[in-house]
PDB file of C-alpha atoms in Angstrom:
ATOM      1  CA  UNK A 480      75.456  35.676 -38.326  1.00  0.00           C
ATOM      2  CA  UNK A 481      75.561  32.103 -39.564  1.00  0.00           C
ATOM      3  CA  UNK A 482      78.608  32.249 -42.151  1.00  0.00           C
ATOM      4  CA  UNK A 483      80.122  34.047 -38.960  1.00  0.00           C
ATOM      5  CA  UNK A 484      78.970  31.278 -36.433  1.00  0.00           C
ATOM      6  CA  UNK A 485      79.890  28.969 -38.773  1.00  0.00           C
ATOM      7  CA  UNK A 486      83.686  30.102 -39.855  1.00  0.00           C
ATOM      8  CA  UNK A 487      84.387  30.516 -36.299  1.00  0.00           C
ATOM      9  CA  UNK A 488      84.620  26.447 -36.051  1.00  0.00           C
ATOM     10  CA  UNK A 489      87.608  24.947 -38.771  1.00  0.00           C
ATOM     11  CA  UNK A 490      87.230  22.578 -40.601  1.00  0.00           C
ATOM     12  CA  UNK A 491      88.337  19.513 -38.274  1.00  0.00           C
ATOM     13  CA  UNK A 492      86.157  20.313 -35.482  1.00  0.00           C
ATOM     14  CA  UNK A 493      83.292  20.538 -38.340  1.00  0.00           C
ATOM     15  CA  UNK A 494      83.957  17.364 -39.209  1.00  0.00           C
ATOM     16  CA  UNK A 495      84.846  15.263 -35.955  1.00  0.00           C
ATOM     17  CA  UNK A 496      81.117  16.844 -35.082  1.00  0.00           C
ATOM     18  CA  UNK A 497      79.639  15.570 -37.711  1.00  0.00           C
ATOM     19  CA  UNK A 498      81.774  11.752 -37.362  1.00  0.00           C
ATOM     20  CA  UNK A 499      80.029  11.790 -33.678  1.00  0.00           C
ATOM     21  CA  UNK A 500      77.014  13.096 -34.517  1.00  0.00           C
ATOM     22  CA  UNK A 501      76.941  10.119 -36.808  1.00  0.00           C
ATOM     23  CA  UNK A 502      78.480   7.410 -34.766  1.00  0.00           C
ATOM     24  CA  UNK A 503      75.132   9.003 -32.244  1.00  0.00           C
ATOM     25  CA  UNK A 504      72.920   8.287 -34.680  1.00  0.00           C
ATOM     26  CA  UNK A 505      74.367   4.878 -36.279  1.00  0.00           C
ATOM     27  CA  UNK A 506      74.151   3.305 -32.145  1.00  0.00           C
ATOM     28  CA  UNK A 507      69.817   4.900 -31.979  1.00  0.00           C
ATOM     29  CA  UNK A 508      69.604   2.615 -34.954  1.00  0.00           C
ATOM     30  CA  UNK A 509      71.418  -0.177 -34.593  1.00  0.00           C
ATOM     31  CA  UNK A 510      68.848   0.265 -30.631  1.00  0.00           C
ATOM     32  CA  UNK A 511      65.385   0.948 -32.428  1.00  0.00           C
ATOM     33  CA  UNK A 512      66.756  -2.045 -34.778  1.00  0.00           C
ATOM     34  CA  UNK A 513      67.554  -4.045 -31.435  1.00  0.00           C
ATOM     35  CA  UNK A 514      63.995  -3.214 -29.587  1.00  0.00           C
ATOM     36  CA  UNK A 515      62.153  -3.921 -33.513  1.00  0.00           C
ATOM     37  CA  UNK A 516      63.456  -7.650 -32.443  1.00  0.00           C
ATOM     38  CA  UNK A 517      63.112  -8.195 -29.533  1.00  0.00           C
ATOM     39  CA  UNK A 518      59.116  -7.298 -29.565  1.00  0.00           C
ATOM     40  CA  UNK A 519      59.225  -9.177 -33.147  1.00  0.00           C
ATOM     41  CA  UNK A 520      60.452 -12.711 -30.848  1.00  0.00           C
ATOM     42  CA  UNK A 521      58.448 -12.195 -28.066  1.00  0.00           C
ATOM     43  CA  UNK A 522      54.969 -11.355 -30.452  1.00  0.00           C
ATOM     44  CA  UNK A 523      56.427 -14.723 -31.674  1.00  0.00           C
ATOM     45  CA  UNK A 524      56.734 -16.335 -29.138  1.00  0.00           C
ATOM     46  CA  UNK A 525      55.902 -18.075 -26.150  1.00  0.00           C
ATOM     47  CA  UNK A 526      57.527 -18.394 -22.678  1.00  0.00           C
ATOM     48  CA  UNK A 527      57.891 -21.974 -21.049  1.00  0.00           C
ATOM     49  CA  UNK A 528      59.418 -24.640 -19.087  1.00  0.00           C
ATOM     50  CA  UNK A 529      62.115 -26.208 -21.334  1.00  0.00           C
ATOM     51  CA  UNK A 530      62.190 -29.810 -21.499  1.00  0.00           C
ATOM     52  CA  UNK A 531      64.612 -31.386 -19.637  1.00  0.00           C
ATOM     53  CA  UNK A 532      66.186 -28.407 -18.074  1.00  0.00           C
ATOM     54  CA  UNK A 533      62.589 -27.052 -16.688  1.00  0.00           C
ATOM     55  CA  UNK A 534      64.673 -24.971 -14.018  1.00  0.00           C
ATOM     56  CA  UNK A 535      65.113 -23.008 -17.282  1.00  0.00           C
ATOM     57  CA  UNK A 536      62.569 -20.996 -19.173  1.00  0.00           C
ATOM     58  CA  UNK A 537      63.425 -20.148 -22.454  1.00  0.00           C
ATOM     59  CA  UNK A 538      60.125 -17.980 -25.214  1.00  0.00           C
ATOM     60  CA  UNK A 539      59.691 -20.906 -28.069  1.00  0.00           C
ATOM     61  CA  UNK A 540      57.999 -21.591 -30.888  1.00  0.00           C
ATOM     62  CA  UNK A 541      55.231 -23.816 -31.778  1.00  0.00           C
ATOM     63  CA  UNK A 542      55.832 -23.745 -35.829  1.00  0.00           C
ATOM     64  CA  UNK A 543      59.157 -23.648 -36.736  1.00  0.00           C
ATOM     65  CA  UNK A 544      58.442 -23.754 -40.344  1.00  0.00           C
ATOM     66  CA  UNK A 545      55.562 -21.123 -40.309  1.00  0.00           C
ATOM     67  CA  UNK A 546      58.332 -18.761 -37.955  1.00  0.00           C
ATOM     68  CA  UNK A 547      61.072 -19.335 -39.892  1.00  0.00           C
ATOM     69  CA  UNK A 548      58.722 -17.717 -43.219  1.00  0.00           C
ATOM     70  CA  UNK A 549      57.747 -15.349 -40.917  1.00  0.00           C
ATOM     71  CA  UNK A 550      61.307 -14.550 -40.614  1.00  0.00           C
ATOM     72  CA  UNK A 551      62.291 -13.701 -44.235  1.00  0.00           C
ATOM     73  CA  UNK A 552      59.074 -11.726 -45.036  1.00  0.00           C
ATOM     74  CA  UNK A 553      59.843  -8.941 -42.164  1.00  0.00           C
ATOM     75  CA  UNK A 554      63.471  -9.374 -43.058  1.00  0.00           C
ATOM     76  CA  UNK A 555      62.299  -9.073 -47.083  1.00  0.00           C
ATOM     77  CA  UNK A 556      64.691 -11.180 -48.335  1.00  0.00           C
ATOM     78  CA  UNK A 557      64.817 -15.054 -49.257  1.00  0.00           C
ATOM     79  CA  UNK A 558      67.961 -18.068 -47.944  1.00  0.00           C
ATOM     80  CA  UNK A 559      67.727 -16.744 -44.264  1.00  0.00           C
ATOM     81  CA  UNK A 560      67.942 -19.613 -41.932  1.00  0.00           C
ATOM     82  CA  UNK A 561      66.746 -21.351 -39.702  1.00  0.00           C
ATOM     83  CA  UNK A 562      65.301 -19.923 -36.257  1.00  0.00           C
ATOM     84  CA  UNK A 563      67.793 -21.713 -34.610  1.00  0.00           C
ATOM     85  CA  UNK A 564      67.395 -19.234 -31.319  1.00  0.00           C
ATOM     86  CA  UNK A 565      63.400 -20.423 -31.164  1.00  0.00           C
ATOM     87  CA  UNK A 566      64.315 -23.874 -30.048  1.00  0.00           C
ATOM     88  CA  UNK A 567      66.154 -25.506 -27.760  1.00  0.00           C
ATOM     89  CA  UNK A 568      68.219 -27.618 -30.015  1.00  0.00           C
ATOM     90  CA  UNK A 569      69.582 -31.555 -28.316  1.00  0.00           C
ATOM     91  CA  UNK A 570      73.307 -29.961 -28.371  1.00  0.00           C
ATOM     92  CA  UNK A 571      72.661 -27.202 -26.026  1.00  0.00           C
ATOM     93  CA  UNK A 572      69.708 -28.238 -23.971  1.00  0.00           C
ATOM     94  CA  UNK A 573      72.811 -31.563 -23.268  1.00  0.00           C
ATOM     95  CA  UNK A 574      74.945 -29.155 -22.110  1.00  0.00           C
ATOM     96  CA  UNK A 575      72.401 -27.289 -19.848  1.00  0.00           C
ATOM     97  CA  UNK A 576      71.565 -30.464 -18.240  1.00  0.00           C
ATOM     98  CA  UNK A 577      74.694 -31.095 -17.316  1.00  0.00           C
ATOM     99  CA  UNK A 578      75.924 -27.337 -16.273  1.00  0.00           C
ATOM    100  CA  UNK A 579      72.635 -27.518 -14.099  1.00  0.00           C
ATOM    101  CA  UNK A 580      73.488 -30.634 -12.641  1.00  0.00           C
ATOM    102  CA  UNK A 581      77.700 -30.080 -12.100  1.00  0.00           C
ATOM    103  CA  UNK A 582      78.094 -25.892 -11.335  1.00  0.00           C
ATOM    104  CA  UNK A 583      81.579 -25.681 -11.358  1.00  0.00           C
ATOM    105  CA  UNK A 584      82.089 -26.346 -13.830  1.00  0.00           C
ATOM    106  CA  UNK A 585      80.741 -22.509 -14.611  1.00  0.00           C
ATOM    107  CA  UNK A 586      80.469 -20.732 -11.061  1.00  0.00           C
ATOM    108  CA  UNK A 587      83.041 -17.969 -10.113  1.00  0.00           C
ATOM    109  CA  UNK A 588      84.240 -18.722 -14.093  1.00  0.00           C
ATOM    110  CA  UNK A 589      83.793 -16.241 -17.346  1.00  0.00           C
ATOM    111  CA  UNK A 590      81.783 -18.058 -19.673  1.00  0.00           C
ATOM    112  CA  UNK A 591      81.611 -17.491 -23.181  1.00  0.00           C
ATOM    113  CA  UNK A 592      78.060 -19.014 -24.648  1.00  0.00           C
ATOM    114  CA  UNK A 593      78.972 -19.472 -28.524  1.00  0.00           C
ATOM    115  CA  UNK A 594      76.547 -19.968 -31.720  1.00  0.00           C
ATOM    116  CA  UNK A 595      74.237 -19.826 -28.709  1.00  0.00           C
ATOM    117  CA  UNK A 596      70.580 -19.971 -29.984  1.00  0.00           C
ATOM    118  CA  UNK A 597      68.053 -19.099 -28.089  1.00  0.00           C
ATOM    119  CA  UNK A 598      70.352 -18.127 -24.644  1.00  0.00           C
ATOM    120  CA  UNK A 599      70.209 -21.538 -23.202  1.00  0.00           C
ATOM    121  CA  UNK A 600      73.292 -22.798 -22.385  1.00  0.00           C
ATOM    122  CA  UNK A 601      74.754 -19.254 -21.264  1.00  0.00           C
ATOM    123  CA  UNK A 602      71.316 -18.966 -18.766  1.00  0.00           C
ATOM    124  CA  UNK A 603      72.104 -21.985 -17.369  1.00  0.00           C
ATOM    125  CA  UNK A 604      75.804 -21.272 -16.607  1.00  0.00           C
ATOM    126  CA  UNK A 605      74.310 -17.619 -15.305  1.00  0.00           C
ATOM    127  CA  UNK A 606      71.971 -19.478 -13.568  1.00  0.00           C
ATOM    128  CA  UNK A 607      74.535 -21.511 -11.193  1.00  0.00           C
ATOM    129  CA  UNK A 608      77.187 -19.424 -10.635  1.00  0.00           C
ATOM    130  CA  UNK A 609      79.529 -17.835 -13.289  1.00  0.00           C
ATOM    131  CA  UNK A 610      81.439 -15.080 -13.035  1.00  0.00           C
ATOM    132  CA  UNK A 611      80.165 -13.298 -15.563  1.00  0.00           C
ATOM    133  CA  UNK A 612      78.197 -14.682 -19.564  1.00  0.00           C
ATOM    134  CA  UNK A 613      78.786 -13.630 -23.177  1.00  0.00           C
ATOM    135  CA  UNK A 614      76.704 -14.779 -26.050  1.00  0.00           C
ATOM    136  CA  UNK A 615      78.347 -14.792 -29.149  1.00  0.00           C
ATOM    137  CA  UNK A 616      76.330 -15.302 -32.065  1.00  0.00           C
ATOM    138  CA  UNK A 617      75.663 -13.998 -35.744  1.00  0.00           C
ATOM    139  CA  UNK A 618      72.073 -13.565 -36.295  1.00  0.00           C
ATOM    140  CA  UNK A 619      70.303 -10.678 -35.007  1.00  0.00           C
ATOM    141  CA  UNK A 620      67.071 -11.931 -33.830  1.00  0.00           C
ATOM    142  CA  UNK A 621      69.429 -14.281 -31.942  1.00  0.00           C
ATOM    143  CA  UNK A 622      71.012 -12.034 -29.694  1.00  0.00           C
ATOM    144  CA  UNK A 623      67.392 -10.216 -29.231  1.00  0.00           C
ATOM    145  CA  UNK A 624      66.037 -13.610 -28.119  1.00  0.00           C
ATOM    146  CA  UNK A 625      68.923 -14.213 -25.748  1.00  0.00           C
ATOM    147  CA  UNK A 626      68.509 -10.890 -23.954  1.00  0.00           C
ATOM    148  CA  UNK A 627      64.417 -12.085 -23.817  1.00  0.00           C
ATOM    149  CA  UNK A 628      65.064 -14.797 -21.979  1.00  0.00           C
ATOM    150  CA  UNK A 629      68.061 -13.926 -19.854  1.00  0.00           C
ATOM    151  CA  UNK A 630      65.528 -11.026 -18.577  1.00  0.00           C
ATOM    152  CA  UNK A 631      62.735 -14.062 -18.956  1.00  0.00           C
ATOM    153  CA  UNK A 632      64.393 -16.309 -15.777  1.00  0.00           C
ATOM    154  CA  UNK A 633      66.437 -12.925 -14.388  1.00  0.00           C
ATOM    155  CA  UNK A 634      69.418 -13.025 -15.134  1.00  0.00           C
ATOM    156  CA  UNK A 635      72.698 -11.278 -16.600  1.00  0.00           C
ATOM    157  CA  UNK A 636      73.847 -12.525 -19.863  1.00  0.00           C
ATOM    158  CA  UNK A 637      75.604 -10.423 -22.842  1.00  0.00           C
ATOM    159  CA  UNK A 638      74.808 -10.834 -26.254  1.00  0.00           C
ATOM    160  CA  UNK A 639      76.748 -10.154 -28.609  1.00  0.00           C
ATOM    161  CA  UNK A 640      76.604 -10.148 -32.003  1.00  0.00           C
ATOM    162  CA  UNK A 641      79.938 -11.175 -33.757  1.00  0.00           C
ATOM    163  CA  UNK A 642      80.959 -14.059 -35.029  1.00  0.00           C
ATOM    164  CA  UNK A 643      83.906 -14.841 -32.849  1.00  0.00           C
ATOM    165  CA  UNK A 644      85.381 -17.326 -34.922  1.00  0.00           C
ATOM    166  CA  UNK A 645      89.362 -16.216 -35.845  1.00  0.00           C
ATOM    167  CA  UNK A 646      90.350 -15.977 -32.745  1.00  0.00           C
ATOM    168  CA  UNK A 647      90.424 -17.848 -29.769  1.00  0.00           C
ATOM    169  CA  UNK A 648      86.846 -16.837 -27.411  1.00  0.00           C
ATOM    170  CA  UNK A 649      89.793 -14.563 -24.512  1.00  0.00           C
ATOM    171  CA  UNK A 650      89.551 -14.269 -21.963  1.00  0.00           C
ATOM    172  CA  UNK A 651      86.512 -15.944 -20.844  1.00  0.00           C
ATOM    173  CA  UNK A 652      87.572 -19.414 -18.471  1.00  0.00           C
ATOM    174  CA  UNK A 653      85.415 -22.012 -19.870  1.00  0.00           C
ATOM    175  CA  UNK A 654      84.183 -22.317 -23.448  1.00  0.00           C
ATOM    176  CA  UNK A 655      80.760 -23.962 -24.177  1.00  0.00           C
ATOM    177  CA  UNK A 656      78.714 -24.914 -27.037  1.00  0.00           C
ATOM    178  CA  UNK A 657      75.823 -26.517 -28.277  1.00  0.00           C
ATOM    179  CA  UNK A 658      75.789 -29.267 -31.602  1.00  0.00           C
ATOM    180  CA  UNK A 659      77.816 -27.029 -33.370  1.00  0.00           C
ATOM    181  CA  UNK A 660      79.389 -30.455 -36.051  1.00  0.00           C
ATOM    182  CA  UNK A 661      76.248 -29.663 -38.382  1.00  0.00           C
ATOM    183  CA  UNK A 662      77.550 -29.108 -41.524  1.00  0.00           C
ATOM    184  CA  UNK A 663      81.650 -29.267 -43.126  1.00  0.00           C
ATOM    185  CA  UNK A 664      81.888 -26.079 -43.458  1.00  0.00           C
ATOM    186  CA  UNK A 665      81.318 -25.482 -39.636  1.00  0.00           C
ATOM    187  CA  UNK A 666      83.074 -27.603 -38.953  1.00  0.00           C
ATOM    188  CA  UNK A 667      85.894 -26.587 -40.240  1.00  0.00           C
ATOM    189  CA  UNK A 668      85.796 -23.195 -38.173  1.00  0.00           C
ATOM    190  CA  UNK A 669      84.702 -24.423 -34.648  1.00  0.00           C
ATOM    191  CA  UNK A 670      86.817 -27.421 -34.232  1.00  0.00           C
ATOM    192  CA  UNK A 671      90.952 -24.336 -34.714  1.00  0.00           C
ATOM    193  CA  UNK A 672      88.541 -21.638 -32.555  1.00  0.00           C
ATOM    194  CA  UNK A 673      87.829 -24.592 -30.123  1.00  0.00           C
ATOM    195  CA  UNK A 674      91.613 -25.657 -30.190  1.00  0.00           C
ATOM    196  CA  UNK A 675      92.452 -22.354 -29.801  1.00  0.00           C
ATOM    197  CA  UNK A 676      90.250 -21.793 -26.384  1.00  0.00           C
ATOM    198  CA  UNK A 677      90.944 -25.114 -25.157  1.00  0.00           C
ATOM    199  CA  UNK A 678      95.347 -24.483 -26.209  1.00  0.00           C
ATOM    200  CA  UNK A 679      95.312 -20.782 -23.629  1.00  0.00           C
ATOM    201  CA  UNK A 680      93.645 -23.132 -21.358  1.00  0.00           C
ATOM    202  CA  UNK A 681      89.588 -23.478 -21.241  1.00  0.00           C
ATOM    203  CA  UNK A 682      88.564 -25.598 -20.378  1.00  0.00           C
ATOM    204  CA  UNK A 683      85.294 -26.132 -24.268  1.00  0.00           C
ATOM    205  CA  UNK A 684      82.443 -28.808 -23.407  1.00  0.00           C
ATOM    206  CA  UNK A 685      80.941 -29.227 -26.132  1.00  0.00           C
ATOM    207  CA  UNK A 686      76.593 -31.388 -27.488  1.00  0.00           C
ATOM    208  CA  UNK A 687      76.129 -33.728 -29.557  1.00  0.00           C
ATOM    209  CA  UNK A 688      73.596 -35.186 -31.136  1.00  0.00           C
ATOM    210  CA  UNK A 689      75.282 -37.191 -32.896  1.00  0.00           C
ATOM    211  CA  UNK A 690      76.265 -35.004 -36.997  1.00  0.00           C
ATOM    212  CA  UNK A 691      78.192 -36.729 -38.821  1.00  0.00           C
ATOM    213  CA  UNK A 692      81.354 -33.716 -38.641  1.00  0.00           C
ATOM    214  CA  UNK A 693      82.044 -33.914 -34.843  1.00  0.00           C
ATOM    215  CA  UNK A 694      85.820 -35.458 -34.230  1.00  0.00           C
ATOM    216  CA  UNK A 695      85.379 -38.106 -31.967  1.00  0.00           C
ATOM    217  CA  UNK A 696      88.889 -39.040 -31.431  1.00  0.00           C
ATOM    218  CA  UNK A 697      89.557 -35.358 -30.083  1.00  0.00           C
ATOM    219  CA  UNK A 698      86.903 -35.430 -27.609  1.00  0.00           C
ATOM    220  CA  UNK A 699      86.177 -37.384 -24.302  1.00  0.00           C
ATOM    221  CA  UNK A 700      82.770 -38.051 -22.966  1.00  0.00           C
ATOM    222  CA  UNK A 701      81.761 -36.693 -19.883  1.00  0.00           C
ATOM    223  CA  UNK A 702      77.309 -37.693 -20.342  1.00  0.00           C
ATOM    224  CA  UNK A 703      74.883 -39.121 -22.120  1.00  0.00           C
ATOM    225  CA  UNK A 704      71.366 -38.461 -22.295  1.00  0.00           C
ATOM    226  CA  UNK A 705      68.804 -38.670 -24.421  1.00  0.00           C
ATOM    227  CA  UNK A 706      67.285 -35.342 -25.237  1.00  0.00           C
ATOM    228  CA  UNK A 707      63.153 -35.016 -26.681  1.00  0.00           C
ATOM    229  CA  UNK A 708      63.274 -32.187 -29.123  1.00  0.00           C
ATOM    230  CA  UNK A 709      60.656 -31.098 -31.856  1.00  0.00           C
ATOM    231  CA  UNK A 710      59.827 -33.351 -34.206  1.00  0.00           C
ATOM    232  CA  UNK A 711      59.990 -30.943 -37.270  1.00  0.00           C
ATOM    233  CA  UNK A 712      63.081 -30.485 -36.719  1.00  0.00           C
ATOM    234  CA  UNK A 713      64.254 -33.181 -36.003  1.00  0.00           C
ATOM    235  CA  UNK A 714      63.990 -36.675 -37.510  1.00  0.00           C
ATOM    236  CA  UNK A 715      62.743 -38.132 -33.582  1.00  0.00           C
ATOM    237  CA  UNK A 716      61.182 -36.484 -31.290  1.00  0.00           C
ATOM    238  CA  UNK A 717      63.597 -37.845 -28.787  1.00  0.00           C
ATOM    239  CA  UNK A 718      68.202 -37.670 -29.576  1.00  0.00           C
ATOM    240  CA  UNK A 719      70.557 -39.814 -27.376  1.00  0.00           C
ATOM    241  CA  UNK A 720      72.792 -36.608 -26.944  1.00  0.00           C
ATOM    242  CA  UNK A 721      76.711 -36.931 -25.729  1.00  0.00           C
ATOM    243  CA  UNK A 722      78.211 -33.456 -23.817  1.00  0.00           C
ATOM    244  CA  UNK A 723      82.309 -33.251 -24.409  1.00  0.00           C
ATOM    245  CA  UNK A 724      84.950 -31.892 -23.355  1.00  0.00           C
ATOM    246  CA  UNK A 725      87.727 -30.889 -26.011  1.00  0.00           C
ATOM    247  CA  UNK A 726      90.980 -32.150 -25.030  1.00  0.00           C
ATOM    248  CA  UNK A 727      93.953 -30.460 -24.494  1.00  0.00           C
TER     249      UNK A 727
END
């Protein structure tokens, strides 16, 4: 009977059924991994208001180096990027402050938080009435952190594990980025992306604490702040940080 039952279904049906089952298994695995990453974020951070942006609460870590080592042990490999997602970085803090002080920038508009880290900027945009917020990251821990922090602030932010830099950010109408010009190679990828976004009509705003690879000639300064930062991540307790708009 079992053989007759199998033979009654053509090979293409069995192949399609197997592919569907594999897709379900992959989805279940991704969900399980995502839940595990969120649990990791909660286990190694504590919630609190963000210095200089107290309207937003984030889950933050106390020791950057210790957490960095812990993430490498958890993943079972060395050379992982620093836990950008566990700390408010100066560029993102400045953009979040600017958005909260100028909610008209994002209100009723679709927003992309690029290289989102903790999701601070995206959360600020959502609090200001953005029509929708997408936060793009290439670190799975960061994606989990964005979800956790959005929930903590009672807002919706769609966290996306993806390298979006070959596109132009469509259909989002506002592109926000904090501190993305810290390396030559990264600047060489970020600037063309931002220029493509601006060319299709998006508003592009970047926060930068004086990094070497920011092409200042392409930007107009919108605001300047003195932002408190984690001393073990930067070379000072505060950073003079500028919010810039990309010229069209």
